[in-house]
């Protein structure tokens, strides 16, 4: 059984309420319950969310040595945080960057990720299903 952390950054605690035209109308907690159920025989999924960059760094440090992978939606920190990229590089667990919306079809400043070069891959634009795709990527051995 693989242990995977799903880590959400700033404002993602407001999913279901925040800009539903962009992020949908479901809370992450409701989605996470379904995701855990779907993978109950293949993965132990843990969820953590923080609006604070330093807390996210601490969680990467902790989970990066204790889990088999991290699914990370850093929110706006994706486009600003070298410190998060350094934290990802510092741990052995692979990290998959996730975005609910297609960041490349949005504002120009959202098109650059400081995290992408440190991550195993990036999945964007598939709504909450982006998280499922990231879990699959972490569970599927690379050739």
Tab-separated table of C-alpha atoms in Angstrom:
chain	number	residue	atom	x	y	z
A	1	UNK	CA	0.000	0.000	0.000
A	2	UNK	CA	1.511	3.318	-1.087
A	3	UNK	CA	1.276	6.365	1.154
A	4	UNK	CA	0.431	9.602	-0.696
A	5	UNK	CA	-0.065	13.088	0.697
A	6	UNK	CA	-2.400	15.483	-1.067
A	7	UNK	CA	-1.243	18.972	-0.170
A	8	UNK	CA	-3.248	22.099	-0.932
A	9	UNK	CA	-2.045	25.664	-0.610
A	10	UNK	CA	-3.677	29.051	-0.156
A	11	UNK	CA	-7.370	29.649	-0.742
A	12	UNK	CA	-8.048	26.015	-1.627
A	13	UNK	CA	-9.880	25.679	1.678
A	14	UNK	CA	-12.581	27.735	-0.071
A	15	UNK	CA	-13.232	25.248	-2.877
A	16	UNK	CA	-16.949	25.004	-3.496
A	17	UNK	CA	-17.403	28.655	-2.503
A	18	UNK	CA	-14.572	30.472	-4.285
A	19	UNK	CA	-15.122	31.370	-7.945
A	20	UNK	CA	-17.233	28.313	-8.812
A	21	UNK	CA	-17.028	29.187	-12.520
A	22	UNK	CA	-13.274	28.512	-12.337
A	23	UNK	CA	-12.926	25.977	-9.504
A	24	UNK	CA	-16.308	24.214	-9.410
A	25	UNK	CA	-18.902	23.999	-6.696
A	26	UNK	CA	-17.620	21.016	-4.668
A	27	UNK	CA	-15.657	21.250	-1.467
A	28	UNK	CA	-12.338	19.455	-1.437
A	29	UNK	CA	-13.378	17.505	1.636
A	30	UNK	CA	-16.334	15.960	-0.246
A	31	UNK	CA	-14.103	15.104	-3.198
A	32	UNK	CA	-11.357	13.725	-0.938
A	33	UNK	CA	-13.799	11.336	0.740
A	34	UNK	CA	-14.655	9.871	-2.691
A	35	UNK	CA	-10.988	9.754	-3.720
A	36	UNK	CA	-10.019	7.870	-0.554
A	37	UNK	CA	-12.801	5.389	-1.170
A	38	UNK	CA	-11.762	4.843	-4.795
A	39	UNK	CA	-8.149	4.074	-3.782
A	40	UNK	CA	-8.749	2.298	-0.463
A	41	UNK	CA	-7.129	-0.913	-1.764
A	42	UNK	CA	-4.162	0.747	-3.493
A	43	UNK	CA	-3.123	3.779	-1.480
A	44	UNK	CA	-3.284	5.381	1.909
A	45	UNK	CA	-4.244	8.973	1.129
A	46	UNK	CA	-3.685	11.817	3.561
A	47	UNK	CA	-4.884	15.394	3.061
A	48	UNK	CA	-3.461	18.641	4.390
A	49	UNK	CA	-4.197	22.281	3.529
A	50	UNK	CA	-2.595	25.515	4.665
A	51	UNK	CA	-2.664	29.137	3.596
A	52	UNK	CA	0.828	29.652	5.058
A	53	UNK	CA	3.922	29.084	2.926
A	54	UNK	CA	6.164	28.044	5.826
A	55	UNK	CA	3.632	25.480	7.034
A	56	UNK	CA	3.528	23.983	3.522
A	57	UNK	CA	7.336	23.783	3.501
A	58	UNK	CA	7.295	22.018	6.870
A	59	UNK	CA	4.708	19.534	5.583
A	60	UNK	CA	6.801	18.803	2.471
A	61	UNK	CA	9.819	18.187	4.705
A	62	UNK	CA	7.792	15.821	6.885
A	63	UNK	CA	5.907	13.926	4.163
A	64	UNK	CA	8.780	13.938	1.703
A	65	UNK	CA	10.628	11.426	3.875
A	66	UNK	CA	7.598	9.519	5.201
A	67	UNK	CA	5.454	8.980	2.100
A	68	UNK	CA	5.727	7.525	-1.380
A	69	UNK	CA	4.614	10.696	-3.122
A	70	UNK	CA	2.983	14.104	-2.821
A	71	UNK	CA	0.212	15.591	-4.949
A	72	UNK	CA	0.654	19.335	-4.558
A	73	UNK	CA	-1.593	22.215	-5.549
A	74	UNK	CA	0.357	25.208	-4.286
A	75	UNK	CA	-2.219	27.701	-5.550
A	76	UNK	CA	-0.724	31.122	-6.142
A	77	UNK	CA	2.547	30.074	-4.475
A	78	UNK	CA	3.206	28.089	-7.658
A	79	UNK	CA	4.047	31.348	-9.399
A	80	UNK	CA	6.022	32.992	-6.598
A	81	UNK	CA	7.776	30.531	-4.302
A	82	UNK	CA	11.355	29.514	-4.815
A	83	UNK	CA	11.295	28.266	-1.210
A	84	UNK	CA	8.633	25.658	-2.032
A	85	UNK	CA	10.616	24.529	-5.078
A	86	UNK	CA	13.693	24.145	-2.875
A	87	UNK	CA	11.673	22.112	-0.355
A	88	UNK	CA	10.488	19.786	-3.131
A	89	UNK	CA	14.077	19.307	-4.320
A	90	UNK	CA	15.194	18.543	-0.743
A	91	UNK	CA	13.037	15.425	-0.291
A	92	UNK	CA	13.159	12.008	-1.967
A	93	UNK	CA	9.386	11.571	-2.486
A	94	UNK	CA	8.217	12.458	-5.995
A	95	UNK	CA	5.877	15.437	-6.220
A	96	UNK	CA	3.213	15.971	-8.875
A	97	UNK	CA	2.118	19.577	-9.340
A	98	UNK	CA	-1.654	19.895	-9.764
A	99	UNK	CA	-3.988	22.687	-10.831
A	100	UNK	CA	-7.754	22.539	-11.053
A	101	UNK	CA	-7.964	25.090	-13.851
A	102	UNK	CA	-5.848	25.266	-16.996
A	103	UNK	CA	-3.370	27.849	-15.750
A	104	UNK	CA	-1.969	28.268	-19.277
A	105	UNK	CA	-5.330	29.584	-20.491
A	106	UNK	CA	-5.576	32.154	-17.694
A	107	UNK	CA	-3.658	35.296	-16.767
A	108	UNK	CA	-0.074	35.592	-18.000
A	109	UNK	CA	1.409	35.483	-14.490
A	110	UNK	CA	-0.186	32.051	-13.889
A	111	UNK	CA	1.694	30.532	-16.831
A	112	UNK	CA	5.020	30.310	-15.019
A	113	UNK	CA	5.660	27.726	-12.321
A	114	UNK	CA	8.658	27.843	-10.034
A	115	UNK	CA	7.664	24.343	-8.875
A	116	UNK	CA	7.436	22.517	-12.213
A	117	UNK	CA	11.197	22.013	-12.693
A	118	UNK	CA	11.388	20.359	-9.253
A	119	UNK	CA	8.360	18.102	-9.776
A	120	UNK	CA	7.930	14.717	-11.429
A	121	UNK	CA	5.162	16.183	-13.592
A	122	UNK	CA	2.304	18.639	-13.801
A	123	UNK	CA	-1.413	18.062	-14.338
A	124	UNK	CA	-3.703	21.028	-14.982
A	125	UNK	CA	-7.125	21.831	-16.279
A	126	UNK	CA	-9.162	18.743	-15.410
A	127	UNK	CA	-10.995	20.165	-12.413
A	128	UNK	CA	-10.810	18.102	-9.255
A	129	UNK	CA	-10.092	15.081	-11.440
A	130	UNK	CA	-6.554	16.506	-11.785
A	131	UNK	CA	-5.902	15.106	-8.300
A	132	UNK	CA	-7.043	11.615	-9.336
A	133	UNK	CA	-4.784	11.752	-12.384
A	134	UNK	CA	-1.866	12.742	-10.159
A	135	UNK	CA	-2.537	9.857	-7.767
A	136	UNK	CA	-2.581	7.503	-10.775
A	137	UNK	CA	0.740	8.933	-11.935
A	138	UNK	CA	2.279	8.229	-8.539
A	139	UNK	CA	0.865	4.700	-8.428
A	140	UNK	CA	1.951	3.747	-11.948
A	141	UNK	CA	5.541	2.609	-12.285
A	142	UNK	CA	7.534	4.462	-14.902
A	143	UNK	CA	9.004	2.356	-17.714
